Structures are given as C-alpha cells and as structure tokens.
Coordinates of C-alpha atoms in Angstrom, one line a residue:
M1 CA 13.1 -23.2 10.1
R2 CA 11.6 -21.7 6.9
L3 CA 9.0 -18.9 7.2
L4 CA 7.2 -17.0 4.5
H5 CA 6.7 -13.4 5.1
T6 CA 4.2 -11.1 3.6
A7 CA 2.3 -8.0 4.9
D8 CA 0.2 -5.2 3.9
W9 CA -2.7 -7.0 2.0
H10 CA -5.2 -4.1 2.3
L11 CA -8.3 -6.3 1.6
G12 CA -11.1 -4.3 0.4
R13 CA -9.2 -1.5 -1.1
T14 CA -10.0 0.7 -4.1
L15 CA -7.6 2.2 -6.4
G16 CA -8.6 5.7 -8.3
G17 CA -12.3 4.6 -7.5
H18 CA -11.9 1.2 -9.0
S19 CA -12.3 -2.0 -7.2
L20 CA -9.5 -4.1 -6.6
R21 CA -11.6 -7.1 -5.5
A22 CA -10.7 -9.1 -8.8
E23 CA -7.0 -8.4 -8.3
Q24 CA -7.0 -9.4 -4.7
E25 CA -9.0 -12.4 -5.3
H26 CA -6.7 -13.5 -8.2
L27 CA -3.4 -12.9 -6.3
L28 CA -4.2 -13.5 -2.7
G29 CA -7.2 -15.9 -3.1
E30 CA -5.8 -18.0 -5.9
E31 CA -2.0 -17.6 -6.6
F32 CA -0.9 -17.0 -2.9
P33 CA -2.0 -20.6 -1.5
R34 CA -0.3 -22.3 -4.5
L35 CA 2.9 -20.3 -3.7
V36 CA 2.7 -21.3 -0.1
A37 CA 2.1 -25.0 -1.1
D38 CA 5.1 -24.8 -3.4
A39 CA 7.4 -23.2 -0.8
S40 CA 6.3 -25.6 2.2
P41 CA 7.3 -23.1 5.0
D42 CA 7.1 -24.0 8.6
A43 CA 4.6 -21.0 9.1
V44 CA 3.3 -18.0 7.2
L45 CA 3.8 -14.4 8.8
I46 CA 1.5 -11.6 7.6
A47 CA 2.7 -8.4 9.6
G48 CA -0.4 -6.2 9.6
D49 CA -2.8 -4.1 7.5
I50 CA -4.7 -7.3 6.6
F51 CA -7.7 -5.0 5.8
D52 CA -7.6 -1.6 4.4
R53 CA -9.9 -0.1 7.1
A54 CA -11.2 -0.8 10.7
V55 CA -14.5 -2.1 9.3
P56 CA -14.0 -4.1 6.1
P57 CA -16.6 -4.6 3.4
A58 CA -18.1 -8.1 3.7
E59 CA -16.6 -9.5 0.6
A60 CA -13.0 -8.7 2.1
V61 CA -13.7 -10.7 5.3
E62 CA -15.0 -13.5 3.2
L63 CA -11.7 -13.5 1.1
L64 CA -9.5 -13.5 4.2
D65 CA -11.5 -16.5 5.8
D66 CA -11.1 -18.4 2.5
I67 CA -7.4 -17.7 2.3
L68 CA -6.7 -18.7 5.7
H69 CA -8.8 -22.1 5.5
R70 CA -6.9 -22.9 2.6
I71 CA -3.5 -22.6 4.2
V72 CA -4.2 -23.5 7.7
V73 CA -6.7 -26.3 7.0
G74 CA -6.0 -27.4 3.7
L75 CA -2.1 -27.3 3.7
R76 CA -1.9 -27.7 7.5
I77 CA 0.7 -24.7 7.7
P78 CA 0.4 -22.4 10.6
V79 CA -0.2 -18.7 10.1
V80 CA 1.0 -16.0 12.7
M81 CA -0.7 -12.6 11.9
I82 CA -1.0 -9.3 13.5
P83 CA -3.1 -6.2 13.2
G84 CA -1.5 -3.1 11.5
N85 CA -2.6 0.7 12.0
H86 CA -5.4 0.1 9.2
D87 CA -6.8 -2.9 11.1
E88 CA -9.1 -2.7 14.3
A89 CA -7.5 -5.5 16.7
R90 CA -10.6 -6.5 18.5
R91 CA -12.5 -7.3 15.3
L92 CA -9.5 -9.0 13.5
S93 CA -8.7 -11.3 16.6
F94 CA -12.3 -12.4 16.9
G95 CA -12.2 -16.4 18.0
A96 CA -8.4 -16.0 18.3
R97 CA -8.0 -18.5 21.1
M98 CA -10.2 -21.2 19.3
F99 CA -8.5 -20.7 16.1
A100 CA -4.9 -21.1 17.9
A101 CA -5.7 -24.7 18.5
A102 CA -6.2 -25.0 14.5
G103 CA -2.9 -23.3 13.7
L104 CA -4.0 -19.8 13.2
H105 CA -2.2 -17.3 15.6
I106 CA -3.3 -13.7 15.9
G107 CA -1.1 -11.5 18.0
D108 CA -3.7 -8.7 18.5
S109 CA -1.8 -7.3 21.7
P110 CA 1.0 -4.9 21.3
L111 CA 2.7 -6.6 24.4
G112 CA 3.0 -9.8 22.0
R113 CA 2.2 -13.2 21.9
V114 CA 4.7 -15.7 21.5
V115 CA 4.3 -19.0 19.1
T116 CA 7.1 -21.6 19.7
L117 CA 7.8 -23.7 16.6
Q118 CA 10.4 -26.5 16.5
D119 CA 12.7 -27.7 13.7
A120 CA 15.5 -30.0 13.6
H121 CA 17.6 -27.8 15.5
G122 CA 15.2 -27.0 18.4
P123 CA 12.7 -24.1 19.3
V124 CA 12.2 -20.9 17.3
A125 CA 10.3 -18.3 19.4
I126 CA 8.0 -16.1 16.8
V127 CA 6.8 -13.1 18.8
A128 CA 3.7 -11.6 17.1
A129 CA 3.2 -7.9 18.3
G130 CA 0.3 -5.9 17.2
Y131 CA 0.4 -2.4 16.3
S132 CA -0.2 0.4 19.0
T133 CA 0.0 4.1 19.4
P134 CA 2.4 5.7 21.8
L135 CA -0.8 6.4 24.0
G136 CA -1.8 2.6 23.9
L137 CA 1.7 1.7 25.0
A138 CA 1.8 4.2 27.7
Q139 CA -1.4 3.0 29.2
Q140 CA 0.1 -0.6 29.2
A141 CA 3.2 0.5 30.8
G142 CA 1.3 2.5 33.4
A143 CA 3.1 5.7 32.2
E144 CA 1.8 9.1 31.8
A145 CA 2.8 9.2 28.3
F146 CA 5.6 8.4 25.6
A147 CA 6.9 11.1 23.6
D148 CA 6.8 9.2 20.2
H149 CA 6.8 5.7 18.8
D150 CA 10.5 5.3 19.4
A151 CA 10.4 5.9 23.0
G152 CA 7.2 3.5 23.3
F153 CA 9.3 0.7 21.6
A154 CA 12.2 1.4 23.7
W155 CA 10.0 0.3 26.7
L156 CA 8.4 -2.5 24.8
A157 CA 11.4 -4.3 23.4
P158 CA 12.5 -5.9 26.4
Q159 CA 9.0 -7.1 27.2
L160 CA 8.9 -8.8 23.9
H161 CA 12.4 -10.4 24.7
G162 CA 11.0 -11.5 27.9
L163 CA 8.2 -13.8 26.1
C164 CA 11.0 -15.8 24.6
G165 CA 12.3 -17.2 27.9
D166 CA 15.5 -19.2 27.0
T167 CA 14.9 -19.7 23.5
A168 CA 17.9 -18.4 21.6
R169 CA 16.5 -18.0 18.2
R170 CA 14.0 -15.4 17.8
V171 CA 11.8 -13.8 15.2
L172 CA 9.7 -10.7 15.5
V173 CA 6.5 -9.9 13.7
A174 CA 5.8 -6.2 13.8
H175 CA 4.1 -3.2 12.1
A176 CA 6.0 -0.2 12.3
F177 CA 7.9 2.7 10.3
V178 CA 11.6 2.2 10.8
A179 CA 13.6 5.3 10.4
G180 CA 15.4 5.3 7.2
G181 CA 12.7 3.3 5.2
A182 CA 11.6 4.4 1.9
V183 CA 8.0 5.3 1.7
C184 CA 5.2 5.2 -1.1
D185 CA 2.1 7.2 -1.5
S186 CA -0.2 4.7 -0.6
E187 CA 0.8 4.3 3.0
R188 CA -1.5 6.1 5.6
G189 CA 1.1 7.8 7.9
I190 CA 1.3 6.5 11.3
S191 CA 1.9 10.1 12.6
V192 CA 3.0 13.6 11.5
G193 CA 6.8 14.5 11.1
G194 CA 9.2 11.9 12.4
T195 CA 7.3 10.9 15.6
G196 CA 6.1 7.8 14.1
Q197 CA 9.5 6.4 13.4
I198 CA 11.4 3.9 15.3
T199 CA 15.3 3.3 15.4
A200 CA 16.2 0.2 13.8
A201 CA 18.8 -0.6 16.6
R202 CA 15.6 -0.9 18.8
F203 CA 15.2 -4.3 17.1
A204 CA 18.5 -5.9 18.5
G205 CA 18.4 -9.2 19.7
F206 CA 16.0 -10.7 17.1
H207 CA 17.3 -12.9 14.3
Y208 CA 14.8 -11.7 11.9
V209 CA 12.1 -9.0 12.1
A210 CA 9.3 -9.5 9.7
L211 CA 7.8 -6.1 9.1
G212 CA 4.8 -4.4 7.6
H213 CA 3.6 -0.9 6.9
L214 CA 6.0 0.3 4.3
H215 CA 4.9 -1.0 0.8
R216 CA 8.2 -0.9 -1.0
P217 CA 10.2 -4.3 -0.3
Q218 CA 13.4 -3.3 1.6
A219 CA 15.9 -4.5 4.1
M220 CA 18.0 -3.0 7.1
L221 CA 20.1 -4.4 9.9
D222 CA 22.2 -6.4 7.2
G223 CA 19.1 -8.0 6.0
R224 CA 17.8 -9.2 9.5
L225 CA 14.9 -6.5 9.4
R226 CA 12.9 -6.7 6.2
Y227 CA 9.6 -5.2 4.7
S228 CA 8.1 -7.8 2.5
G229 CA 6.1 -4.7 0.8
S230 CA 2.6 -5.0 -0.4
P231 CA 1.5 -7.6 -2.8
L232 CA -0.3 -5.2 -5.0
A233 CA 0.5 -1.7 -6.1
Y234 CA -1.7 0.7 -4.4
S235 CA -0.6 4.2 -5.7
T236 CA 1.0 5.6 -8.7
S237 CA 4.4 5.8 -6.8
E238 CA 4.6 2.0 -7.0
A239 CA 4.2 1.7 -10.9
G240 CA 6.7 -0.6 -12.2
Q241 CA 7.6 -1.8 -8.7
A242 CA 8.4 -5.4 -8.3
K243 CA 6.2 -7.0 -5.7
Q244 CA 7.3 -10.1 -3.7
M245 CA 6.9 -12.1 -0.7
L246 CA 10.0 -13.5 1.3
L247 CA 11.1 -16.9 2.0
V248 CA 13.3 -16.9 5.2
E249 CA 15.5 -19.7 6.3
I250 CA 17.0 -19.7 9.8
D251 CA 19.8 -22.0 10.7
A252 CA 20.9 -23.8 13.8
A253 CA 22.9 -20.8 14.7
G254 CA 20.2 -18.1 14.0
A255 CA 21.8 -17.0 10.6
V256 CA 19.2 -15.9 8.3
T257 CA 18.8 -16.2 4.4
T258 CA 16.0 -14.8 2.3
E259 CA 14.7 -15.5 -1.1
A260 CA 12.4 -13.1 -2.9
I261 CA 9.4 -14.8 -4.6
G262 CA 7.9 -12.5 -7.3
L263 CA 4.3 -11.8 -7.5
V264 CA 2.6 -11.2 -10.9
P265 CA -0.8 -9.1 -10.5
L266 CA -3.9 -10.0 -12.7
R267 CA -3.4 -6.2 -14.2
G268 CA -0.6 -3.9 -14.3
L269 CA -0.3 -0.2 -13.2
R270 CA 1.2 2.1 -15.7
L271 CA 1.8 5.9 -16.2
L272 CA 1.2 6.9 -19.7
R273 CA 2.4 10.3 -21.0
G274 CA 2.0 11.7 -24.5
E275 CA -0.4 13.4 -27.1
F276 CA -3.9 12.5 -27.0
A277 CA -3.8 11.2 -30.6
A278 CA -0.8 9.0 -29.8
L279 CA -2.6 7.6 -26.6
R280 CA -5.7 6.8 -28.6
A281 CA -3.7 5.0 -31.3
A282 CA -1.5 3.1 -29.0
A283 CA -2.6 -0.6 -28.4
E284 CA -0.6 -1.3 -25.0
A285 CA -1.7 -1.2 -21.6
R286 CA -5.4 -1.1 -22.5
D287 CA -6.4 -3.5 -19.7
D288 CA -4.2 -2.0 -17.1
F289 CA -4.8 0.8 -14.4
V290 CA -3.3 3.8 -15.9
A291 CA -2.4 7.4 -14.7
I292 CA -2.6 9.6 -17.8
T293 CA -0.7 12.6 -18.5
L294 CA -1.3 14.5 -21.6
T295 CA 1.5 16.8 -23.4
D296 CA -0.8 18.5 -25.8
A297 CA -0.3 22.3 -25.8
Q298 CA -4.1 22.9 -26.1
P299 CA -6.6 21.1 -23.7
I300 CA -8.8 18.7 -25.7
P301 CA -12.4 18.7 -25.0
D302 CA -13.8 15.6 -23.1
A303 CA -10.4 14.0 -23.5
Q304 CA -10.5 11.8 -20.4
R305 CA -13.9 10.6 -21.4
A306 CA -12.7 9.7 -24.8
L307 CA -9.7 8.0 -23.5
A308 CA -11.9 6.1 -20.8
D309 CA -13.3 4.3 -23.7
L310 CA -10.1 2.6 -24.6
Y311 CA -8.5 2.8 -21.1
P312 CA -11.4 1.8 -18.8
R313 CA -9.2 1.9 -15.5
I314 CA -7.8 5.5 -15.4
I315 CA -6.9 6.3 -12.0
G316 CA -5.4 9.7 -12.7
F317 CA -5.7 12.3 -15.4
G318 CA -3.9 15.7 -16.1
Y319 CA -2.1 17.8 -18.6
A320 CA 1.8 18.1 -18.4
E321 CA 2.6 21.8 -17.4
Q322 CA 3.7 23.8 -20.3
P323 CA 6.6 26.1 -20.5
R324 CA 5.5 29.8 -19.7
P325 CA 6.5 32.6 -22.1
A326 CA 9.6 34.6 -21.0
G327 CA 9.3 37.8 -19.4
P328 CA 6.6 39.1 -16.8
V329 CA 2.9 38.3 -17.0
V330 CA 0.9 41.5 -17.3
V331 CA -2.1 41.8 -15.0
P332 CA -5.0 43.2 -16.9
G333 CA -6.0 46.8 -15.8
G334 CA -9.3 48.3 -15.8
T335 CA -9.4 48.9 -19.4
A336 CA -8.9 45.2 -20.0
R337 CA -11.4 44.1 -17.5
A338 CA -14.0 46.0 -19.4
L339 CA -13.4 43.9 -22.5
K340 CA -15.8 41.2 -23.7
P341 CA -15.3 37.9 -21.7
L342 CA -14.0 36.1 -24.9
D343 CA -11.5 38.8 -25.7
L344 CA -10.5 38.8 -22.1
F345 CA -9.9 35.0 -22.0
G346 CA -7.9 35.4 -25.3
E347 CA -5.7 37.7 -23.7
F348 CA -5.3 35.4 -20.7
H349 CA -4.6 32.3 -23.0
A350 CA -1.9 34.4 -24.7
A351 CA -0.2 35.7 -21.8
M352 CA -0.1 32.0 -20.2
R353 CA 0.5 30.1 -23.4
G354 CA 2.4 32.4 -25.5
A355 CA 0.1 31.8 -28.5
P356 CA -3.3 33.4 -29.4
L357 CA -6.6 31.3 -28.7
P358 CA -6.9 28.8 -31.5
E359 CA -9.9 29.2 -33.7
E360 CA -11.4 25.7 -33.0
A361 CA -11.4 26.5 -29.2
R362 CA -13.3 29.8 -29.6
A363 CA -16.7 27.9 -30.0
V364 CA -15.9 25.9 -26.6
V365 CA -15.2 29.0 -24.9
V366 CA -18.3 31.0 -26.2
A367 CA -20.8 28.2 -25.2
A368 CA -19.0 28.2 -21.7
I369 CA -19.5 31.8 -21.4
A370 CA -23.0 31.6 -22.4
E371 CA -23.7 29.0 -19.9
A372 CA -22.3 30.9 -17.2
E373 CA -23.9 34.0 -18.0
A374 CA -27.4 32.1 -18.1
A375 CA -26.5 30.4 -14.7
T376 CA -25.9 34.0 -13.1
A377 CA -28.9 35.9 -15.0

C-alpha cells in the first residue's frame, strides 16, 4: 500500500502582510498534482489545517476545489483529509457524503471515519479523525470534562481502533501536538502550557500515524508516527527548512518505509543581516521573502523604505542590538532635564551608544523635536 502524506497547507495565509496566493497556487495547485501523478499512491492523506482560518477567502476555497478535482477526478486517486485546529469542520465537510462516492473522504468527526482500501495483501483501514478540543471530546464521551488533550485521546484511542474491526493493518490520520515535537513560530497553539500535548504512546497499535499541526518535518515511535510538515515556510523560524511530503509504503506485515519528496517553493524565505550599504549593494535574494536585521551602529533614516525598493517582500525589519558601554548608565537629574531637548537627547545617545550624536543625525533630531513641539503647542 502506497500513501502520500501531507498537511498544514494553510490556504489563504499571508506572510508579513504579503499574500501567499501565488506561492500556494504554484506549489499546491500546479506542482503538487504533478508530484501525486508521478508517485501514483493508492491514496493521498491530508492531515488538517487545510485552510488558515475558519472562514477562508473565496480564492482559497477555489484553489482547494481545483486541487481536489485534479487528483480525485483527473487522476482517480482517493483523498482522505481531516480538519485541523485552524479549520471549521462543518464548512470543510460540506457535501462529504456525496464526495465520498467519488473518492474524497472527509473525516470531520473526532470519533473518526474509517476508509478501507485494498492492495494485493488485503485490506488497510485508514482512520480519519478530525481535530477536537478536550471539551468537545468530553461531550462526545458523555463525560463532565477531560483535563487535557492527552486525557481526551486516552479515551478516544480505543474508539478509533474499534472502527477497524478485524482489519490488521491500520493507519491513523490525525491533527495533534505530540509531546516531544519540535515547534515553529507559525503554529497557532492548541492550548497553553503543556495541556495541548498528547503522549506518543497513545498512538500504539497503528502501523502508521499521519500527523498534522507541527510545521517542521519530524518522526517519532521509530518512524511510525510522522509529521510531514507544512509545504511552505510560514515564519522566519522556518527559513532554510527543507519542506517535503512523505511517500509511505506499508508491506503485508504492516512494516512501514517512508520517502521524503522535496518541495521547491516559487520564492524562498531568507534572513538577511548586515550593514545598510552592503545590503543595498547585494544582488541575491531580491525576489525572496526576507527578514532584515541591520548591523549599522547608527539608525539609517528611511532605511526600510529604501531597502523595500530592492527587496519588495520584506516580512521583518530591525536593528541588531548594539553593545552597551561598560559601567552604570547615569539617570539624568533635574539639571539635565532642564537642558534643551537636543542636548538631552545627545547625552542619552552618548550613554546608550558610548559615542556622541553624529553631526549628520542632528538635523533629523532637530526636525523631529520641532514637529513634536508644534503638535503639542
């Protein structure tokens, strides 16, 4: 049995105020169906966070419709997908009963829906369990409450196995934060502290667990539990991170092997660090998404605007922290506070930077002081 595992598409997402529509259309709308055709799996598994928010923009819905049509109808390859914590299950599962007949299976319930596929060695049960909160699981269980996600899944796991009946080979598609997983800045926390984490041992009995939620590709339980990761970088913490989808093969005994299929984005995401003049002169990364850190000792007037002419996709901008002078910083007393604002600012600059205010910066400060005084007059 060959399965293609992906997750965390976040259709409709932006990055630093910039639309990712072109990037998602290129990678998921064009490249992904071609990769599916080349891999020729028995099914595609999409483990949640299909959209970036509960009510996605119309173009994101249209893109998903196009992708699924190309795979399910065009390639005749079944798709099993579930909602994640970003999705609204009722919207994502519209028409699910009709679509199932065509090969699109939507596991909108946290109690799971089983899809049984056949290969030369017999059946494989694919259990698709949509994301739910501990409160939602408690309502399903008729319990007063579950303390956390782990307690909820401890109750849920036997219910999911029960869906498989006598089928020996079992695959679970789920959206969860498994304890010990490495996080990125782009994930929306399932809950605070450690209450959102589920112990990896809760997934025992499944030959492969196709997970979504964490955006960094990673494996647990000797490779039987895997996060495919997001197909695109959605935060600066993912700069330089290799993105992928996973081709999973399950043999007659349930043993699993996986192959990472690399994904190449339309544009990269880079962290640029250096002096203003050097970045102005650099020729690389002009078309990429960039987060810029300037190392100049003195702030450059309108630096971000000037760099934006060369780097139109700036998603972050700031200055590197400069070393402070040794010794205590003297807090100005009453006499110093009575000095003219320019002189007072000069003393503050000297205390913080260990150097007098440069002559070329004085005119900028004078203009700012005049503007402030005019506004408060």
